[in-house]
């Protein structure tokens, strides 16, 4: 590993919280400040596993609940060599959803514990920072109606939010809750400040292992 690695920064949040908008703006700002940065997203729908997931999310196919959970996790693991390579090259990765979404969404289904859902993602590269974009459901609804993809309904999203809140109680992960109900620029300003601090600190630290 080079002595100056990139940081692993994750944005999580409820539906329509503005994750994608903010990931793109953050990458742009980091690049403008002279820091190599790239965006990644999960699910990464371009791989073979990602295509199975995409078809499931679009309600074009059905998959058993445990099976799809493991596929979401496998979709992250298949990208780990690339993620590590980039981080070690000094590239900061800004990631739109990660293992936390995986756990929050599956554990919102009946019969799944948080503990079981976390297991397949144990040992993934640990984010240096996870920002949770918090916006109340009424505000999110004003940003656009739910689409036709699986999970896009209010009742399910409320349970997902509760699961995220349980995950955020883990002090071993560097969580920051961001009030995402403000305008895009104000939200970006706060995200930028947290990210710049963490990116400077991460350069000399080894990449950690999630939930170990
Ligand atoms: N899933 C899972 O089950 N297991 C897993 O392991 C993983 C995911 C990783 C697909 O996710 C589904 O996969 C997702 C979780 C599940 N299911 N759901 N629901 P996805 O990432 O492909 O799609 P998405 O996460 O549903 O996108 P999103 O949540 O709908 O959007 P967003 O990225 O948070 O927001 P946005 O696209 O940036 O913005 C939405 C709109 O709001 C847009 O018009 C913006 O211009 C506007 N916007 C953004 N910010 C603001 C502010 N601050 N004010 C006003 N308007 C704003």
PDB file of C-alpha atoms and ligand atoms in Angstrom:
ATOM      1  CA  UNK A   1       0.000   0.000   0.000  1.00  0.00           C
ATOM      2  CA  UNK A   2       1.193   3.554  -0.701  1.00  0.00           C
ATOM      3  CA  UNK A   3       1.637   5.706   2.388  1.00  0.00           C
ATOM      4  CA  UNK A   4      -1.161   8.010   1.199  1.00  0.00           C
ATOM      5  CA  UNK A   5      -4.361   6.112   0.612  1.00  0.00           C
ATOM      6  CA  UNK A   6      -7.727   7.526  -0.367  1.00  0.00           C
ATOM      7  CA  UNK A   7     -10.638   7.684   2.056  1.00  0.00           C
ATOM      8  CA  UNK A   8     -13.739   5.501   1.891  1.00  0.00           C
ATOM      9  CA  UNK A   9     -16.760   7.751   2.330  1.00  0.00           C
ATOM     10  CA  UNK A  10     -20.295   6.348   2.270  1.00  0.00           C
ATOM     11  CA  UNK A  11     -23.601   8.165   1.932  1.00  0.00           C
ATOM     12  CA  UNK A  12     -26.662   6.397   3.254  1.00  0.00           C
ATOM     13  CA  UNK A  13     -30.206   7.558   3.790  1.00  0.00           C
ATOM     14  CA  UNK A  14     -33.854   6.987   3.134  1.00  0.00           C
ATOM     15  CA  UNK A  15     -35.391   7.104  -0.320  1.00  0.00           C
ATOM     16  CA  UNK A  16     -35.026  10.499  -2.049  1.00  0.00           C
ATOM     17  CA  UNK A  17     -32.745  11.835   0.678  1.00  0.00           C
ATOM     18  CA  UNK A  18     -30.455  13.190  -2.024  1.00  0.00           C
ATOM     19  CA  UNK A  19     -27.672  10.614  -1.806  1.00  0.00           C
ATOM     20  CA  UNK A  20     -26.854  10.519  -5.513  1.00  0.00           C
ATOM     21  CA  UNK A  21     -27.033  14.316  -5.832  1.00  0.00           C
ATOM     22  CA  UNK A  22     -24.657  14.760  -2.907  1.00  0.00           C
ATOM     23  CA  UNK A  23     -22.237  11.989  -3.974  1.00  0.00           C
ATOM     24  CA  UNK A  24     -21.783  13.675  -7.357  1.00  0.00           C
ATOM     25  CA  UNK A  25     -21.275  17.117  -5.822  1.00  0.00           C
ATOM     26  CA  UNK A  26     -18.777  15.767  -3.299  1.00  0.00           C
ATOM     27  CA  UNK A  27     -16.672  14.056  -5.975  1.00  0.00           C
ATOM     28  CA  UNK A  28     -16.639  17.296  -7.975  1.00  0.00           C
ATOM     29  CA  UNK A  29     -15.568  19.360  -4.952  1.00  0.00           C
ATOM     30  CA  UNK A  30     -12.845  16.891  -3.955  1.00  0.00           C
ATOM     31  CA  UNK A  31     -11.484  16.900  -7.510  1.00  0.00           C
ATOM     32  CA  UNK A  32     -11.497  20.708  -7.610  1.00  0.00           C
ATOM     33  CA  UNK A  33      -9.531  20.765  -4.365  1.00  0.00           C
ATOM     34  CA  UNK A  34      -6.882  18.573  -6.004  1.00  0.00           C
ATOM     35  CA  UNK A  35      -7.847  15.300  -4.300  1.00  0.00           C
ATOM     36  CA  UNK A  36      -8.357  12.303  -6.643  1.00  0.00           C
ATOM     37  CA  UNK A  37     -11.914  11.041  -6.105  1.00  0.00           C
ATOM     38  CA  UNK A  38     -14.402   8.719  -7.772  1.00  0.00           C
ATOM     39  CA  UNK A  39     -17.999   7.747  -7.164  1.00  0.00           C
ATOM     40  CA  UNK A  40     -19.248   4.182  -6.736  1.00  0.00           C
ATOM     41  CA  UNK A  41     -22.765   2.946  -6.010  1.00  0.00           C
ATOM     42  CA  UNK A  42     -24.417  -0.169  -4.648  1.00  0.00           C
ATOM     43  CA  UNK A  43     -26.097  -2.042  -6.067  1.00  0.00           C
ATOM     44  CA  UNK A  44     -23.636  -1.849  -8.972  1.00  0.00           C
ATOM     45  CA  UNK A  45     -26.057  -3.025 -11.633  1.00  0.00           C
ATOM     46  CA  UNK A  46     -23.547  -3.520 -14.466  1.00  0.00           C
ATOM     47  CA  UNK A  47     -22.120  -6.863 -13.273  1.00  0.00           C
ATOM     48  CA  UNK A  48     -23.807 -10.267 -13.753  1.00  0.00           C
ATOM     49  CA  UNK A  49     -24.820 -10.300 -10.082  1.00  0.00           C
ATOM     50  CA  UNK A  50     -25.923  -6.667 -10.406  1.00  0.00           C
ATOM     51  CA  UNK A  51     -28.168  -7.587 -13.334  1.00  0.00           C
ATOM     52  CA  UNK A  52     -29.929 -10.247 -11.228  1.00  0.00           C
ATOM     53  CA  UNK A  53     -30.456  -7.646  -8.497  1.00  0.00           C
ATOM     54  CA  UNK A  54     -31.676  -5.029 -10.955  1.00  0.00           C
ATOM     55  CA  UNK A  55     -34.231  -7.408 -12.461  1.00  0.00           C
ATOM     56  CA  UNK A  56     -35.441  -8.216  -8.911  1.00  0.00           C
ATOM     57  CA  UNK A  57     -35.720  -4.530  -7.941  1.00  0.00           C
ATOM     58  CA  UNK A  58     -37.631  -3.790 -11.130  1.00  0.00           C
ATOM     59  CA  UNK A  59     -40.088  -6.585 -10.243  1.00  0.00           C
ATOM     60  CA  UNK A  60     -39.140  -8.456 -13.419  1.00  0.00           C
ATOM     61  CA  UNK A  61     -38.080 -11.510 -11.415  1.00  0.00           C
ATOM     62  CA  UNK A  62     -38.558 -12.938  -7.951  1.00  0.00           C
ATOM     63  CA  UNK A  63     -35.791 -14.140  -5.669  1.00  0.00           C
ATOM     64  CA  UNK A  64     -36.034 -15.778  -2.272  1.00  0.00           C
ATOM     65  CA  UNK A  65     -35.326 -13.164   0.463  1.00  0.00           C
ATOM     66  CA  UNK A  66     -32.146 -14.774   1.907  1.00  0.00           C
ATOM     67  CA  UNK A  67     -30.854 -15.333  -1.611  1.00  0.00           C
ATOM     68  CA  UNK A  68     -31.261 -11.726  -2.691  1.00  0.00           C
ATOM     69  CA  UNK A  69     -29.635 -10.515   0.532  1.00  0.00           C
ATOM     70  CA  UNK A  70     -26.592 -12.649  -0.237  1.00  0.00           C
ATOM     71  CA  UNK A  71     -26.546 -11.381  -3.825  1.00  0.00           C
ATOM     72  CA  UNK A  72     -26.479  -7.740  -2.635  1.00  0.00           C
ATOM     73  CA  UNK A  73     -23.549  -8.680  -0.388  1.00  0.00           C
ATOM     74  CA  UNK A  74     -21.795 -10.604  -3.183  1.00  0.00           C
ATOM     75  CA  UNK A  75     -22.211  -7.520  -5.380  1.00  0.00           C
ATOM     76  CA  UNK A  76     -20.152  -5.573  -2.821  1.00  0.00           C
ATOM     77  CA  UNK A  77     -17.540  -8.307  -2.387  1.00  0.00           C
ATOM     78  CA  UNK A  78     -16.990  -8.622  -6.143  1.00  0.00           C
ATOM     79  CA  UNK A  79     -16.031  -4.918  -6.190  1.00  0.00           C
ATOM     80  CA  UNK A  80     -13.670  -5.128  -3.182  1.00  0.00           C
ATOM     81  CA  UNK A  81     -10.462  -5.787  -5.193  1.00  0.00           C
ATOM     82  CA  UNK A  82     -11.214  -2.710  -7.326  1.00  0.00           C
ATOM     83  CA  UNK A  83     -12.098  -0.606  -4.284  1.00  0.00           C
ATOM     84  CA  UNK A  84      -8.858  -1.558  -2.530  1.00  0.00           C
ATOM     85  CA  UNK A  85      -6.818  -0.902  -5.639  1.00  0.00           C
ATOM     86  CA  UNK A  86      -8.286   2.586  -5.981  1.00  0.00           C
ATOM     87  CA  UNK A  87      -7.949   3.424  -2.287  1.00  0.00           C
ATOM     88  CA  UNK A  88      -4.337   2.293  -2.337  1.00  0.00           C
ATOM     89  CA  UNK A  89      -3.724   4.487  -5.392  1.00  0.00           C
ATOM     90  CA  UNK A  90      -4.781   7.443  -3.252  1.00  0.00           C
ATOM     91  CA  UNK A  91      -8.253   7.787  -4.768  1.00  0.00           C
ATOM     92  CA  UNK A  92     -11.007   8.772  -2.356  1.00  0.00           C
ATOM     93  CA  UNK A  93     -14.150   6.724  -3.009  1.00  0.00           C
ATOM     94  CA  UNK A  94     -17.540   8.317  -2.489  1.00  0.00           C
ATOM     95  CA  UNK A  95     -20.040   5.474  -2.282  1.00  0.00           C
ATOM     96  CA  UNK A  96     -23.813   5.754  -2.787  1.00  0.00           C
ATOM     97  CA  UNK A  97     -25.252   3.095  -0.378  1.00  0.00           C
ATOM     98  CA  UNK A  98     -23.191   0.225   1.130  1.00  0.00           C
ATOM     99  CA  UNK A  99     -23.619  -2.668   3.562  1.00  0.00           C
ATOM    100  CA  UNK A 100     -25.788  -0.545   5.879  1.00  0.00           C
ATOM    101  CA  UNK A 101     -28.508  -0.382   3.220  1.00  0.00           C
ATOM    102  CA  UNK A 102     -28.133  -4.118   2.758  1.00  0.00           C
ATOM    103  CA  UNK A 103     -28.808  -4.760   6.444  1.00  0.00           C
ATOM    104  CA  UNK A 104     -31.519  -2.094   6.857  1.00  0.00           C
ATOM    105  CA  UNK A 105     -33.576  -3.266   3.876  1.00  0.00           C
ATOM    106  CA  UNK A 106     -33.416  -7.028   4.499  1.00  0.00           C
ATOM    107  CA  UNK A 107     -33.920  -6.741   8.261  1.00  0.00           C
ATOM    108  CA  UNK A 108     -37.070  -4.707   7.568  1.00  0.00           C
ATOM    109  CA  UNK A 109     -38.557  -7.920   6.162  1.00  0.00           C
ATOM    110  CA  UNK A 110     -40.318 -10.317   8.559  1.00  0.00           C
ATOM    111  CA  UNK A 111     -38.138 -13.021  10.097  1.00  0.00           C
ATOM    112  CA  UNK A 112     -34.737 -11.351   9.643  1.00  0.00           C
ATOM    113  CA  UNK A 113     -32.500 -10.219  12.506  1.00  0.00           C
ATOM    114  CA  UNK A 114     -29.962  -7.428  12.227  1.00  0.00           C
ATOM    115  CA  UNK A 115     -27.292  -9.893  13.333  1.00  0.00           C
ATOM    116  CA  UNK A 116     -27.995 -12.410  10.551  1.00  0.00           C
ATOM    117  CA  UNK A 117     -28.125  -9.658   7.963  1.00  0.00           C
ATOM    118  CA  UNK A 118     -24.752  -8.215   8.995  1.00  0.00           C
ATOM    119  CA  UNK A 119     -22.835 -11.529   8.750  1.00  0.00           C
ATOM    120  CA  UNK A 120     -22.162 -11.686   4.975  1.00  0.00           C
ATOM    121  CA  UNK A 121     -20.687  -8.158   4.969  1.00  0.00           C
ATOM    122  CA  UNK A 122     -18.361  -8.688   7.948  1.00  0.00           C
ATOM    123  CA  UNK A 123     -14.819  -7.824   6.830  1.00  0.00           C
ATOM    124  CA  UNK A 124     -15.656  -5.516   3.942  1.00  0.00           C
ATOM    125  CA  UNK A 125     -13.449  -2.421   3.687  1.00  0.00           C
ATOM    126  CA  UNK A 126     -14.595  -0.245   6.591  1.00  0.00           C
ATOM    127  CA  UNK A 127     -15.729   3.239   5.661  1.00  0.00           C
ATOM    128  CA  UNK A 128     -13.771   6.085   7.225  1.00  0.00           C
ATOM    129  CA  UNK A 129     -17.034   8.018   7.372  1.00  0.00           C
ATOM    130  CA  UNK A 130     -20.705   7.150   6.879  1.00  0.00           C
ATOM    131  CA  UNK A 131     -23.037  10.092   6.467  1.00  0.00           C
ATOM    132  CA  UNK A 132     -26.719   9.386   6.986  1.00  0.00           C
ATOM    133  CA  UNK A 133     -28.863  11.851   5.071  1.00  0.00           C
ATOM    134  CA  UNK A 134     -31.918  12.325   7.223  1.00  0.00           C
ATOM    135  CA  UNK A 135     -35.090  13.777   5.813  1.00  0.00           C
ATOM    136  CA  UNK A 136     -38.612  13.303   7.080  1.00  0.00           C
ATOM    137  CA  UNK A 137     -40.905  11.180   4.888  1.00  0.00           C
ATOM    138  CA  UNK A 138     -43.234  14.114   4.103  1.00  0.00           C
ATOM    139  CA  UNK A 139     -40.314  16.185   2.804  1.00  0.00           C
ATOM    140  CA  UNK A 140     -38.982  13.225   0.788  1.00  0.00           C
ATOM    141  CA  UNK A 141     -42.433  12.698  -0.756  1.00  0.00           C
ATOM    142  CA  UNK A 142     -42.387  16.288  -2.071  1.00  0.00           C
ATOM    143  CA  UNK A 143     -39.228  15.445  -4.025  1.00  0.00           C
ATOM    144  CA  UNK A 144     -41.037  12.943  -6.205  1.00  0.00           C
ATOM    145  CA  UNK A 145     -43.405  10.024  -5.982  1.00  0.00           C
ATOM    146  CA  UNK A 146     -42.235   6.491  -5.333  1.00  0.00           C
ATOM    147  CA  UNK A 147     -41.451   4.713  -8.560  1.00  0.00           C
ATOM    148  CA  UNK A 148     -42.358   1.175  -9.473  1.00  0.00           C
ATOM    149  CA  UNK A 149     -39.323  -0.552  -7.966  1.00  0.00           C
ATOM    150  CA  UNK A 150     -39.616  -3.018  -5.112  1.00  0.00           C
ATOM    151  CA  UNK A 151     -39.394  -1.454  -1.587  1.00  0.00           C
ATOM    152  CA  UNK A 152     -40.701   1.905  -2.811  1.00  0.00           C
ATOM    153  CA  UNK A 153     -43.576   2.320  -0.371  1.00  0.00           C
ATOM    154  CA  UNK A 154     -43.981   4.395   2.773  1.00  0.00           C
ATOM    155  CA  UNK A 155     -44.687   1.637   5.288  1.00  0.00           C
ATOM    156  CA  UNK A 156     -41.602  -0.375   4.318  1.00  0.00           C
ATOM    157  CA  UNK A 157     -39.374   2.725   4.193  1.00  0.00           C
ATOM    158  CA  UNK A 158     -40.420   3.624   7.762  1.00  0.00           C
ATOM    159  CA  UNK A 159     -39.252   0.222   9.026  1.00  0.00           C
ATOM    160  CA  UNK A 160     -36.021   0.637   7.040  1.00  0.00           C
ATOM    161  CA  UNK A 161     -35.449   3.965   8.821  1.00  0.00           C
ATOM    162  CA  UNK A 162     -35.850   2.258  12.222  1.00  0.00           C
ATOM    163  CA  UNK A 163     -33.274  -0.347  11.199  1.00  0.00           C
ATOM    164  CA  UNK A 164     -30.831   2.368  10.111  1.00  0.00           C
ATOM    165  CA  UNK A 165     -31.317   4.012  13.518  1.00  0.00           C
ATOM    166  CA  UNK A 166     -30.371   0.729  15.215  1.00  0.00           C
ATOM    167  CA  UNK A 167     -27.248   0.458  13.050  1.00  0.00           C
ATOM    168  CA  UNK A 168     -26.282   4.037  13.903  1.00  0.00           C
ATOM    169  CA  UNK A 169     -26.027   3.072  17.592  1.00  0.00           C
ATOM    170  CA  UNK A 170     -22.777   1.237  16.753  1.00  0.00           C
ATOM    171  CA  UNK A 171     -20.035   3.623  17.849  1.00  0.00           C
ATOM    172  CA  UNK A 172     -17.374   1.517  16.091  1.00  0.00           C
ATOM    173  CA  UNK A 173     -18.585   3.057  12.820  1.00  0.00           C
ATOM    174  CA  UNK A 174     -17.940   6.768  12.213  1.00  0.00           C
ATOM    175  CA  UNK A 175     -21.543   7.888  11.614  1.00  0.00           C
ATOM    176  CA  UNK A 176     -22.554  11.493  11.010  1.00  0.00           C
ATOM    177  CA  UNK A 177     -26.215  12.359  10.683  1.00  0.00           C
ATOM    178  CA  UNK A 178     -26.832  15.115   8.162  1.00  0.00           C
ATOM    179  CA  UNK A 179     -30.035  17.157   8.114  1.00  0.00           C
ATOM    180  CA  UNK A 180     -30.872  16.618   4.440  1.00  0.00           C
ATOM    181  CA  UNK A 181     -34.088  18.640   4.531  1.00  0.00           C
ATOM    182  CA  UNK A 182     -32.089  21.809   3.827  1.00  0.00           C
ATOM    183  CA  UNK A 183     -31.264  23.075   0.344  1.00  0.00           C
ATOM    184  CA  UNK A 184     -28.749  21.148  -1.758  1.00  0.00           C
ATOM    185  CA  UNK A 185     -25.902  23.661  -1.255  1.00  0.00           C
ATOM    186  CA  UNK A 186     -26.234  23.790   2.542  1.00  0.00           C
ATOM    187  CA  UNK A 187     -26.292  20.005   2.774  1.00  0.00           C
ATOM    188  CA  UNK A 188     -23.256  19.829   0.485  1.00  0.00           C
ATOM    189  CA  UNK A 189     -21.326  22.328   2.626  1.00  0.00           C
ATOM    190  CA  UNK A 190     -21.658  20.131   5.718  1.00  0.00           C
ATOM    191  CA  UNK A 191     -20.856  16.932   3.806  1.00  0.00           C
ATOM    192  CA  UNK A 192     -17.801  18.610   2.264  1.00  0.00           C
ATOM    193  CA  UNK A 193     -16.468  19.700   5.668  1.00  0.00           C
ATOM    194  CA  UNK A 194     -16.775  16.254   7.245  1.00  0.00           C
ATOM    195  CA  UNK A 195     -15.292  14.609   4.145  1.00  0.00           C
ATOM    196  CA  UNK A 196     -12.277  16.867   3.861  1.00  0.00           C
ATOM    197  CA  UNK A 197     -11.362  16.280   7.509  1.00  0.00           C
ATOM    198  CA  UNK A 198     -11.680  12.526   7.207  1.00  0.00           C
ATOM    199  CA  UNK A 199      -9.843  12.365   3.872  1.00  0.00           C
ATOM    200  CA  UNK A 200      -6.848  14.169   5.390  1.00  0.00           C
ATOM    201  CA  UNK A 201      -6.821  11.827   8.391  1.00  0.00           C
ATOM    202  CA  UNK A 202      -7.269   8.599   6.409  1.00  0.00           C
ATOM    203  CA  UNK A 203      -4.119   8.983   4.299  1.00  0.00           C
ATOM    204  CA  UNK A 204      -1.778   7.388   6.823  1.00  0.00           C
ATOM    205  CA  UNK A 205      -4.189   4.857   8.349  1.00  0.00           C
ATOM    206  CA  UNK A 206      -4.648   1.265   7.142  1.00  0.00           C
ATOM    207  CA  UNK A 207      -8.002   0.321   5.600  1.00  0.00           C
ATOM    208  CA  UNK A 208     -10.173  -1.145   8.358  1.00  0.00           C
ATOM    209  CA  UNK A 209     -12.492  -4.160   8.317  1.00  0.00           C
ATOM    210  CA  UNK A 210     -16.212  -3.600   8.785  1.00  0.00           C
ATOM    211  CA  UNK A 211     -17.977  -5.127  11.809  1.00  0.00           C
ATOM    212  CA  UNK A 212     -14.922  -7.086  13.036  1.00  0.00           C
TER     213      UNK A 212
HETATM  214  N1  LIG B   1     -30.848  -2.037  -1.519  1.00  0.00           N
HETATM  215  C1  LIG B   1     -31.001  -3.239  -0.813  1.00  0.00           C
HETATM  216  O1  LIG B   1     -32.102  -3.721  -0.611  1.00  0.00           O
HETATM  217  N2  LIG B   1     -29.875  -3.880  -0.360  1.00  0.00           N
HETATM  218  C2  LIG B   1     -28.628  -3.385  -0.564  1.00  0.00           C
HETATM  219  O2  LIG B   1     -27.631  -4.017  -0.155  1.00  0.00           O
HETATM  220  C3  LIG B   1     -28.508  -2.135  -1.278  1.00  0.00           C
HETATM  221  C4  LIG B   1     -29.638  -1.504  -1.730  1.00  0.00           C
HETATM  222  C5  LIG B   1     -27.135  -1.558  -1.523  1.00  0.00           C
HETATM  223  C6  LIG B   1     -32.087   0.602  -5.103  1.00  0.00           C
HETATM  224  O3  LIG B   1     -31.263   1.633  -4.659  1.00  0.00           O
HETATM  225  C7  LIG B   1     -32.705  -0.162  -3.951  1.00  0.00           C
HETATM  226  O4  LIG B   1     -31.827  -1.170  -3.481  1.00  0.00           O
HETATM  227  C8  LIG B   1     -33.022   0.683  -2.741  1.00  0.00           C
HETATM  228  C9  LIG B   1     -32.307   0.013  -1.586  1.00  0.00           C
HETATM  229  C10 LIG B   1     -32.046  -1.367  -2.075  1.00  0.00           C
HETATM  230  N3  LIG B   1     -34.451   0.586  -2.554  1.00  0.00           N
HETATM  231  N4  LIG B   1     -35.197   1.514  -2.227  1.00  0.00           N
HETATM  232  N5  LIG B   1     -35.968   2.237  -1.957  1.00  0.00           N
HETATM  233  P1  LIG B   1     -30.769   2.779  -5.640  1.00  0.00           P
HETATM  234  O5  LIG B   1     -29.551   3.373  -4.975  1.00  0.00           O
HETATM  235  O6  LIG B   1     -30.580   2.257  -7.002  1.00  0.00           O
HETATM  236  O7  LIG B   1     -31.930   3.861  -5.741  1.00  0.00           O
HETATM  237  P2  LIG B   1     -32.419   4.769  -4.624  1.00  0.00           P
HETATM  238  O8  LIG B   1     -31.483   4.660  -3.460  1.00  0.00           O
HETATM  239  O9  LIG B   1     -33.831   4.356  -4.392  1.00  0.00           O
HETATM  240  O10 LIG B   1     -32.347   6.287  -5.029  1.00  0.00           O
HETATM  241  P3  LIG B   1     -33.200   7.305  -4.201  1.00  0.00           P
HETATM  242  O11 LIG B   1     -33.116   6.972  -2.748  1.00  0.00           O
HETATM  243  O12 LIG B   1     -34.569   7.380  -4.775  1.00  0.00           O
HETATM  244  O13 LIG B   1     -32.612   8.689  -4.426  1.00  0.00           O
HETATM  245  P4  LIG B   1     -31.433   9.513  -3.716  1.00  0.00           P
HETATM  246  O14 LIG B   1     -30.151   9.066  -4.355  1.00  0.00           O
HETATM  247  O15 LIG B   1     -31.436   9.485  -2.251  1.00  0.00           O
HETATM  248  O16 LIG B   1     -31.804  10.963  -4.130  1.00  0.00           O
HETATM  249  P5  LIG B   1     -31.417  11.825  -5.458  1.00  0.00           P
HETATM  250  O17 LIG B   1     -31.564  10.942  -6.666  1.00  0.00           O
HETATM  251  O18 LIG B   1     -30.139  12.495  -5.280  1.00  0.00           O
HETATM  252  O19 LIG B   1     -32.553  12.932  -5.385  1.00  0.00           O
HETATM  253  C11 LIG B   1     -33.931  12.605  -5.536  1.00  0.00           C
HETATM  254  C12 LIG B   1     -34.689  13.887  -6.001  1.00  0.00           C
HETATM  255  O20 LIG B   1     -34.655  14.883  -4.966  1.00  0.00           O
HETATM  256  C13 LIG B   1     -34.057  14.548  -7.247  1.00  0.00           C
HETATM  257  O21 LIG B   1     -35.071  15.111  -8.002  1.00  0.00           O
HETATM  258  C14 LIG B   1     -33.173  15.652  -6.643  1.00  0.00           C
HETATM  259  O22 LIG B   1     -32.968  16.727  -7.517  1.00  0.00           O
HETATM  260  C15 LIG B   1     -34.013  16.060  -5.436  1.00  0.00           C
HETATM  261  N6  LIG B   1     -33.208  16.576  -4.317  1.00  0.00           N
HETATM  262  C16 LIG B   1     -32.029  16.105  -3.865  1.00  0.00           C
HETATM  263  N7  LIG B   1     -31.607  16.814  -2.790  1.00  0.00           N
HETATM  264  C17 LIG B   1     -32.556  17.748  -2.547  1.00  0.00           C
HETATM  265  C18 LIG B   1     -32.695  18.789  -1.571  1.00  0.00           C
HETATM  266  N8  LIG B   1     -31.769  18.984  -0.606  1.00  0.00           N
HETATM  267  N9  LIG B   1     -33.779  19.563  -1.612  1.00  0.00           N
HETATM  268  C19 LIG B   1     -34.739  19.360  -2.574  1.00  0.00           C
HETATM  269  N10 LIG B   1     -34.667  18.411  -3.543  1.00  0.00           N
HETATM  270  C20 LIG B   1     -33.584  17.602  -3.525  1.00  0.00           C
END
